[in-house]
Amino acid sequence: PTLTAKCVAKKTNKEQRCSNVEETRFGQREGACDSEYESFRKYIVASLSLDWKKKKDVEQSPAYLFIRDFQLSNLEISDIFRRLLENLDGDKSSFIGIPARKAVCSRM
């Protein structure tokens, strides 16, 4: 199944995957979706952090603190990209403008 919040909620947890009972270990069919993709957010923040810490206090941008503390799950990021592709109406050459805005704003 496609990665959705409902499917993620049905996935087996660590204890269930280690169960001696086969049905418990394999989990429910509804929880058999793909795993979340690794977000590049932490890499971006780590890179920005190095530059930000090199600057004097008066030169440090408060935008870094916002980006560092901003929380958006990998599932939400995947959903935004899925919505973006749906909003392109077949024209995949334009990832900016109205389609991108609609995809992001639908999650906020």
Coordinates of C-alpha atoms in Angstrom, one line a residue, residues 16-100:
Q16 CA 5.7 -7.0 17.8
R17 CA 8.4 -7.7 15.3
C18 CA 10.3 -9.8 17.9
S19 CA 7.2 -11.8 19.0
N20 CA 7.2 -15.6 18.9
V21 CA 3.7 -15.5 17.4
E22 CA 4.0 -15.4 13.6
E23 CA 0.8 -13.4 13.0
T24 CA 1.9 -10.7 15.5
R25 CA 5.4 -10.6 14.0
F26 CA 4.2 -10.1 10.5
G27 CA 1.6 -7.6 11.4
Q28 CA -1.6 -6.4 9.7
R29 CA -2.0 -6.2 5.9
E30 CA -3.0 -2.5 6.3
G31 CA 0.5 -1.8 7.8
A32 CA 2.5 -3.2 4.9
C33 CA 3.2 0.1 3.3
D34 CA 6.6 1.5 2.4
S35 CA 8.8 3.1 5.1
E36 CA 9.2 6.8 5.3
Y37 CA 12.1 8.3 3.3
E38 CA 15.0 9.8 5.1
S39 CA 14.6 13.5 5.2
F40 CA 17.4 15.8 4.0
R41 CA 16.4 18.3 6.6
K42 CA 18.9 17.2 9.1
Y43 CA 21.7 17.5 6.6
I44 CA 20.7 21.0 5.6
V45 CA 20.4 22.1 9.2
A46 CA 23.9 20.5 10.0
S47 CA 25.4 22.4 7.1
L48 CA 23.7 25.7 8.1
S49 CA 24.8 25.2 11.7
L50 CA 28.5 25.2 10.8
D51 CA 28.2 28.5 8.9
W52 CA 25.9 30.0 11.6
K53 CA 28.3 29.2 14.5
K54 CA 31.2 30.8 12.7
K55 CA 29.5 34.2 12.7
K56 CA 29.5 36.8 15.4
D57 CA 26.2 37.1 17.5
V58 CA 25.1 40.2 15.6
E59 CA 25.6 38.6 12.2
Q60 CA 23.7 35.4 13.0
S61 CA 20.4 35.1 11.3
P62 CA 17.3 34.1 13.4
A63 CA 16.2 32.2 10.3
Y64 CA 18.6 29.4 11.3
L65 CA 16.8 28.9 14.6
F66 CA 13.5 28.7 12.8
I67 CA 14.7 26.1 10.3
R68 CA 16.4 24.1 13.1
D69 CA 13.2 23.9 15.2
F70 CA 10.7 23.5 12.4
Q71 CA 9.0 20.1 12.6
L72 CA 7.7 18.3 9.5
S73 CA 7.6 14.6 9.4
N74 CA 8.9 12.6 6.5
L75 CA 5.4 11.4 5.9
E76 CA 4.2 15.0 5.6
I77 CA 7.0 15.8 3.2
S78 CA 6.0 12.8 1.1
D79 CA 2.4 13.9 1.1
I80 CA 3.4 17.4 0.0
F81 CA 5.4 16.0 -3.0
R82 CA 2.5 13.7 -3.9
R83 CA 0.1 16.7 -3.8
L84 CA 2.5 18.7 -5.9
L85 CA 2.6 16.1 -8.6
E86 CA -1.2 15.9 -8.6
N87 CA -1.4 19.7 -9.0
L88 CA 0.8 19.8 -12.0
D89 CA -2.0 18.5 -14.2
G90 CA 0.4 16.5 -16.4
D91 CA 2.9 19.4 -16.8
K92 CA 5.8 18.1 -14.8
S93 CA 8.1 20.8 -16.1
S94 CA 6.9 23.4 -13.6
F95 CA 7.5 22.7 -10.0
I96 CA 7.2 26.3 -8.9
G97 CA 4.4 28.8 -8.6
I98 CA 0.8 27.9 -8.0
P99 CA 1.1 24.1 -7.9
A100 CA 3.8 24.2 -5.3

